[in-house]
Short mmCIF file of C-alpha atoms and ligand atoms in Angstrom, two decimals:
data_model
loop_
_atom_site.label_atom_id
_atom_site.label_comp_id
_atom_site.label_asym_id
_atom_site.label_seq_id
_atom_site.Cartn_x
_atom_site.Cartn_y
_atom_site.Cartn_z
CA UNK A 1383 -5.20 11.30 19.04
CA UNK A 1384 -9.02 11.01 18.54
CA UNK A 1385 -10.30 7.21 19.91
CA UNK A 1386 -10.94 6.81 16.11
CA UNK A 1387 -8.13 6.63 14.83
CA UNK A 1388 -6.23 3.04 14.65
CA UNK A 1389 -2.72 3.10 16.24
CA UNK A 1390 -0.56 0.81 14.00
CA UNK A 1391 0.74 -1.82 16.48
CA UNK A 1392 5.07 -1.06 15.66
CA UNK A 1393 4.13 2.54 16.55
CA UNK A 1394 4.18 0.40 20.09
CA UNK A 1395 7.28 -0.80 19.99
CA UNK A 1396 9.99 0.34 22.02
CA UNK A 1397 12.46 0.69 19.35
CA UNK A 1398 10.33 1.88 16.23
CA UNK A 1399 13.06 1.75 13.85
CA UNK A 1400 13.44 -1.44 12.12
CA UNK A 1401 17.28 -3.44 11.93
CA UNK A 1402 19.79 -0.76 9.80
CA UNK A 1403 17.17 1.87 9.61
CA UNK A 1404 18.14 5.37 10.08
CA UNK A 1405 15.14 8.20 11.08
CA UNK A 1406 14.47 11.02 8.40
CA UNK A 1407 12.86 13.82 9.54
CA UNK A 1408 11.99 14.84 5.76
CA UNK A 1409 9.45 12.70 3.46
CA UNK A 1410 11.54 11.59 0.84
CA UNK A 1411 10.03 10.62 -2.93
CA UNK A 1412 10.74 6.92 -4.09
CA UNK A 1413 9.31 5.43 -7.48
CA UNK A 1414 10.32 4.31 -11.08
CA UNK A 1415 9.03 6.53 -13.71
CA UNK A 1416 6.85 9.31 -13.81
CA UNK A 1417 3.84 10.66 -11.73
CA UNK A 1418 0.92 10.34 -13.70
CA UNK A 1419 -1.70 12.75 -14.01
CA UNK A 1420 -5.19 12.47 -12.62
CA UNK A 1421 -8.74 12.49 -13.95
CA UNK A 1422 -11.54 12.13 -11.83
CA UNK A 1423 -13.68 11.65 -14.81
CA UNK A 1424 -11.72 8.51 -16.47
CA UNK A 1425 -10.22 7.07 -13.07
CA UNK A 1426 -11.47 3.91 -11.46
CA UNK A 1427 -11.21 1.70 -9.03
CA UNK A 1428 -11.33 -1.99 -10.02
CA UNK A 1429 -11.69 -5.52 -8.33
CA UNK A 1430 -10.32 -7.38 -11.11
CA UNK A 1431 -12.71 -9.61 -12.56
CA UNK A 1432 -11.69 -13.08 -10.97
CA UNK A 1433 -13.82 -16.66 -10.50
CA UNK A 1434 -11.93 -15.79 -6.99
CA UNK A 1435 -14.25 -12.87 -6.33
CA UNK A 1436 -18.13 -11.56 -6.43
CA UNK A 1437 -19.26 -9.43 -7.72
CA UNK A 1438 -16.83 -8.11 -9.68
CA UNK A 1439 -16.96 -4.20 -8.98
CA UNK A 1440 -15.50 -0.70 -9.92
CA UNK A 1441 -15.88 2.43 -8.60
CA UNK A 1442 -16.15 5.58 -10.08
CA UNK A 1443 -13.85 8.45 -8.50
CA UNK A 1444 -17.28 10.10 -6.95
CA UNK A 1445 -18.07 6.48 -5.68
CA UNK A 1446 -14.07 5.54 -4.16
CA UNK A 1447 -14.36 9.33 -2.73
CA UNK A 1448 -17.46 9.02 -0.96
CA UNK A 1449 -16.76 5.88 0.81
CA UNK A 1450 -16.46 5.57 4.55
CA UNK A 1451 -13.15 6.69 5.72
CA UNK A 1452 -10.69 5.36 8.38
CA UNK A 1453 -7.79 7.00 10.40
CA UNK A 1454 -4.20 5.32 10.96
CA UNK A 1455 -0.98 6.49 12.90
CA UNK A 1456 1.89 4.64 11.39
CA UNK A 1457 5.61 4.32 11.08
CA UNK A 1458 6.86 3.85 7.32
CA UNK A 1459 9.84 1.91 6.53
CA UNK A 1460 11.80 1.64 2.94
CA UNK A 1461 14.49 -0.81 2.09
CA UNK A 1462 16.59 2.07 0.62
CA UNK A 1463 16.97 2.39 4.63
CA UNK A 1464 14.91 5.51 5.34
CA UNK A 1465 11.75 5.26 8.13
CA UNK A 1466 9.69 8.06 8.81
CA UNK A 1467 7.53 8.02 11.71
CA UNK A 1468 4.49 9.44 12.93
CA UNK A 1469 2.11 9.74 9.84
CA UNK A 1470 -0.83 10.78 10.14
CA UNK A 1471 -2.90 8.83 7.60
CA UNK A 1472 -7.02 8.90 6.81
CA UNK A 1473 -8.44 7.35 4.01
CA UNK A 1474 -10.43 4.02 3.27
CA UNK A 1475 -10.09 1.06 5.52
CA UNK A 1476 -9.10 -2.12 2.84
CA UNK A 1477 -11.58 -3.85 4.56
CA UNK A 1478 -13.77 -1.71 3.90
CA UNK A 1479 -14.40 -2.91 0.28
CA UNK A 1480 -15.32 -6.73 1.38
CA UNK A 1481 -18.06 -4.95 1.98
CA UNK A 1482 -18.72 -4.53 -1.64
CA UNK A 1483 -17.17 -7.58 -2.47
CA UNK A 1484 -16.79 -11.61 -1.27
CA UNK A 1485 -13.31 -13.40 -1.85
CA UNK A 1486 -13.55 -16.67 -2.09
CA UNK A 1487 -11.57 -18.85 0.79
CA UNK A 1488 -9.31 -19.97 -2.13
CA UNK A 1489 -7.87 -16.40 -2.27
CA UNK A 1490 -4.66 -16.37 -0.57
CA UNK A 1491 -2.83 -13.34 -2.25
CA UNK A 1492 -3.43 -10.07 -3.77
CA UNK A 1493 -2.07 -8.26 -6.26
CA UNK A 1494 -2.17 -4.45 -6.23
CA UNK A 1495 -2.31 -2.57 -9.61
CA UNK A 1496 -1.61 1.13 -10.16
CA UNK A 1497 -1.15 3.77 -13.30
CA UNK A 1498 1.62 2.67 -15.98
CA UNK A 1499 1.75 -1.05 -14.83
CA UNK A 1500 3.21 -0.86 -11.88
CA UNK A 1501 2.39 -3.62 -9.23
CA UNK A 1502 3.39 -5.05 -6.07
CA UNK A 1503 1.84 -8.68 -4.06
CA UNK A 1504 0.66 -9.12 -0.68
CA UNK A 1505 -0.83 -12.01 1.36
CA UNK A 1506 -4.15 -11.51 1.74
CA UNK A 1507 -3.58 -11.44 5.54
CA UNK A 1508 -1.44 -8.55 5.38
CA UNK A 1509 -4.06 -6.73 2.54
CA UNK A 1510 -6.68 -6.57 4.64
CA UNK A 1511 -4.85 -5.93 8.39
CA UNK A 1512 -7.22 -3.68 10.34
CA UNK A 1513 -4.17 -0.89 9.96
CA UNK A 1514 -3.90 -1.06 6.16
CA UNK A 1515 -5.67 1.29 3.87
CA UNK A 1516 -6.31 3.32 0.98
CA UNK A 1517 -5.42 6.33 2.11
CA UNK A 1518 -5.99 9.65 0.75
CA UNK A 1519 -4.76 12.34 2.86
CA UNK A 1520 -1.20 12.83 4.90
CA UNK A 1521 -1.34 14.57 8.09
CA UNK A 1522 -4.44 16.05 7.07
CA UNK A 1523 -4.31 16.89 3.59
CA UNK A 1524 -4.54 15.46 0.31
CA UNK A 1525 -1.50 13.32 -1.09
CA UNK A 1526 0.66 15.43 -3.26
CA UNK A 1527 0.99 14.36 -6.69
CA UNK A 1528 4.71 13.09 -5.96
CA UNK A 1529 3.48 10.75 -3.02
CA UNK A 1530 0.40 9.15 -5.13
CA UNK A 1531 -2.60 11.55 -5.53
CA UNK A 1532 -5.12 10.62 -5.36
CA UNK A 1533 -4.91 7.45 -3.33
CA UNK A 1534 -1.91 4.98 -2.78
CA UNK A 1535 -1.68 1.46 -0.43
CA UNK A 1536 -0.77 2.45 2.99
CA UNK A 1537 0.40 -1.49 4.28
CA UNK A 1538 2.45 -0.42 7.47
CA UNK A 1539 3.82 -3.22 8.81
CA UNK A 1540 5.79 -4.18 5.54
CA UNK A 1541 8.60 -1.93 3.69
CA UNK A 1542 7.22 0.67 1.83
CA UNK A 1543 7.67 -0.45 -1.63
CA UNK A 1544 4.42 -2.17 -0.76
CA UNK A 1545 2.51 0.95 0.10
CA UNK A 1546 1.92 1.28 -3.85
CA UNK A 1547 1.14 5.24 -4.89
CA UNK A 1548 -1.45 5.66 -7.90
CA UNK A 1549 -3.56 2.79 -7.02
CA UNK A 1550 -5.81 1.50 -9.44
CA UNK A 1551 -6.95 -2.05 -8.62
CA UNK A 1552 -6.49 -4.93 -6.88
CA UNK A 1553 -6.62 -8.67 -8.12
CA UNK A 1554 -7.24 -11.58 -5.65
CA UNK A 1555 -4.90 -14.55 -6.18
CA UNK A 1556 -4.62 -18.54 -4.72
CA UNK A 1557 -0.62 -18.18 -5.69
CA UNK A 1558 1.90 -15.54 -5.30
CA UNK A 1559 3.31 -13.87 -8.23
CA UNK A 1560 5.81 -11.19 -8.03
CA UNK A 1561 4.73 -7.50 -8.79
CA UNK A 1562 7.45 -4.95 -9.83
CA UNK A 1563 10.03 -4.23 -7.14
CA UNK A 1564 9.86 -8.09 -6.51
CA UNK A 1565 10.42 -9.36 -10.35
CA UNK A 1566 14.45 -10.05 -10.61
CA UNK A 1567 14.84 -7.83 -13.61
CA UNK A 1568 13.92 -5.11 -11.34
CA UNK A 1569 15.57 -5.82 -8.12
CA UNK A 1570 14.03 -8.75 -6.97
CA UNK A 1571 12.63 -7.71 -3.78
CA UNK A 1572 11.21 -9.78 -0.96
CA UNK A 1573 7.53 -11.11 -1.53
CA UNK A 1574 6.61 -10.38 1.74
CA UNK A 1575 8.72 -7.85 2.89
CA UNK A 1576 8.74 -7.84 6.63
CA UNK A 1577 10.99 -4.64 7.64
CA UNK A 1578 11.55 -6.60 11.62
CA UNK A 1579 12.39 -9.32 9.65
CA UNK A 1580 14.57 -7.42 7.27
CA UNK A 1581 13.26 -9.29 4.61
CA UNK A 1582 14.67 -6.89 1.67
CA UNK A 1583 15.84 -9.67 -1.06
CA UNK A 1584 14.25 -12.57 -2.59
CA UNK A 1585 17.68 -13.91 -3.39
CA UNK A 1586 18.12 -13.69 0.62
CA UNK A 1587 15.14 -16.04 1.30
N1 MTE B 1111 2.97 3.04 -8.08
C1 MTE B 1111 4.36 3.48 -7.54
N2 MTE B 1111 4.31 3.17 -6.44
C2 MTE B 1111 5.27 2.96 -5.42
C3 MTE B 1111 6.55 2.77 -6.03
C4 MTE B 1111 6.32 2.80 -7.35
O1 MTE B 1111 7.82 2.98 -7.79
N3 MTE B 1111 5.40 3.33 -7.98
N4 MTE B 1111 7.73 2.86 -4.82
C5 MTE B 1111 7.33 2.22 -3.31
C6 MTE B 1111 8.79 2.61 -3.30
S1 MTE B 1111 9.76 1.76 -3.15
C7 MTE B 1111 8.60 3.42 -1.71
S2 MTE B 1111 10.00 3.62 -0.82
C8 MTE B 1111 7.53 4.43 -1.15
C9 MTE B 1111 7.55 5.88 -1.19
O2 MTE B 1111 6.36 6.17 -1.30
P1 MTE B 1111 6.80 8.08 -1.42
O3 MTE B 1111 7.58 8.31 -2.40
O4 MTE B 1111 5.52 8.35 -0.40
O5 MTE B 1111 7.81 8.81 0.04
O6 MTE B 1111 6.21 4.25 -2.81
C10 MTE B 1111 6.27 2.80 -2.81
N5 MTE B 1111 5.04 2.53 -4.47
MO1 MO B 1112 11.54 1.95 -1.21
#
């Protein structure tokens, strides 16, 4: 592994499988709804207009694809109890966005918005962690449509439902708000989702 690869801290644990998870070698595909089409002429990535961030920015596909890339080595843990170790991601670090827009200190949470209305919420500190990125590639190849092509978020330290596929934008928030899987009607998944603490469901808070 080259020196420019960020190794996610959880991969350095002596025991890399969180409690009550099992290792999978294949890569399962998991999402609600259909796989969206991708049209590079109309695709955009938006920082949602809000008094919490300046300036308001929208990237075209051409612009987003040209942003500097980072590489992250990380494990992935789905709340349905599979863990896929040794993933090699390439993409745009979430921190890269800070070169284009400045969130105010009142921004404490981020909502990640995806195709077809999917969303997921994160504390801003988790979102801007060093190993958090908008991935375009996995193990050296473009993401497949099923796994989020062209761009997905990867948040190694949290359960994989926070690693939103087919991302189209982010919203800064002062207060936390549930995303898709976090809503009661979709299962009431945990607002944070730390696999090491087994933060699976909100009603276990
Ligand atoms: N847009 C979108 N992203 C999503 C989901 C979804 O339903 N919609 N499901 C999440 C869940 S529950 C998991 S476990 C991971 C699975 O990623 P994979 O299909 O690439 O393994 O995607 C996450 N990202
Ligand atoms: Mo999941």
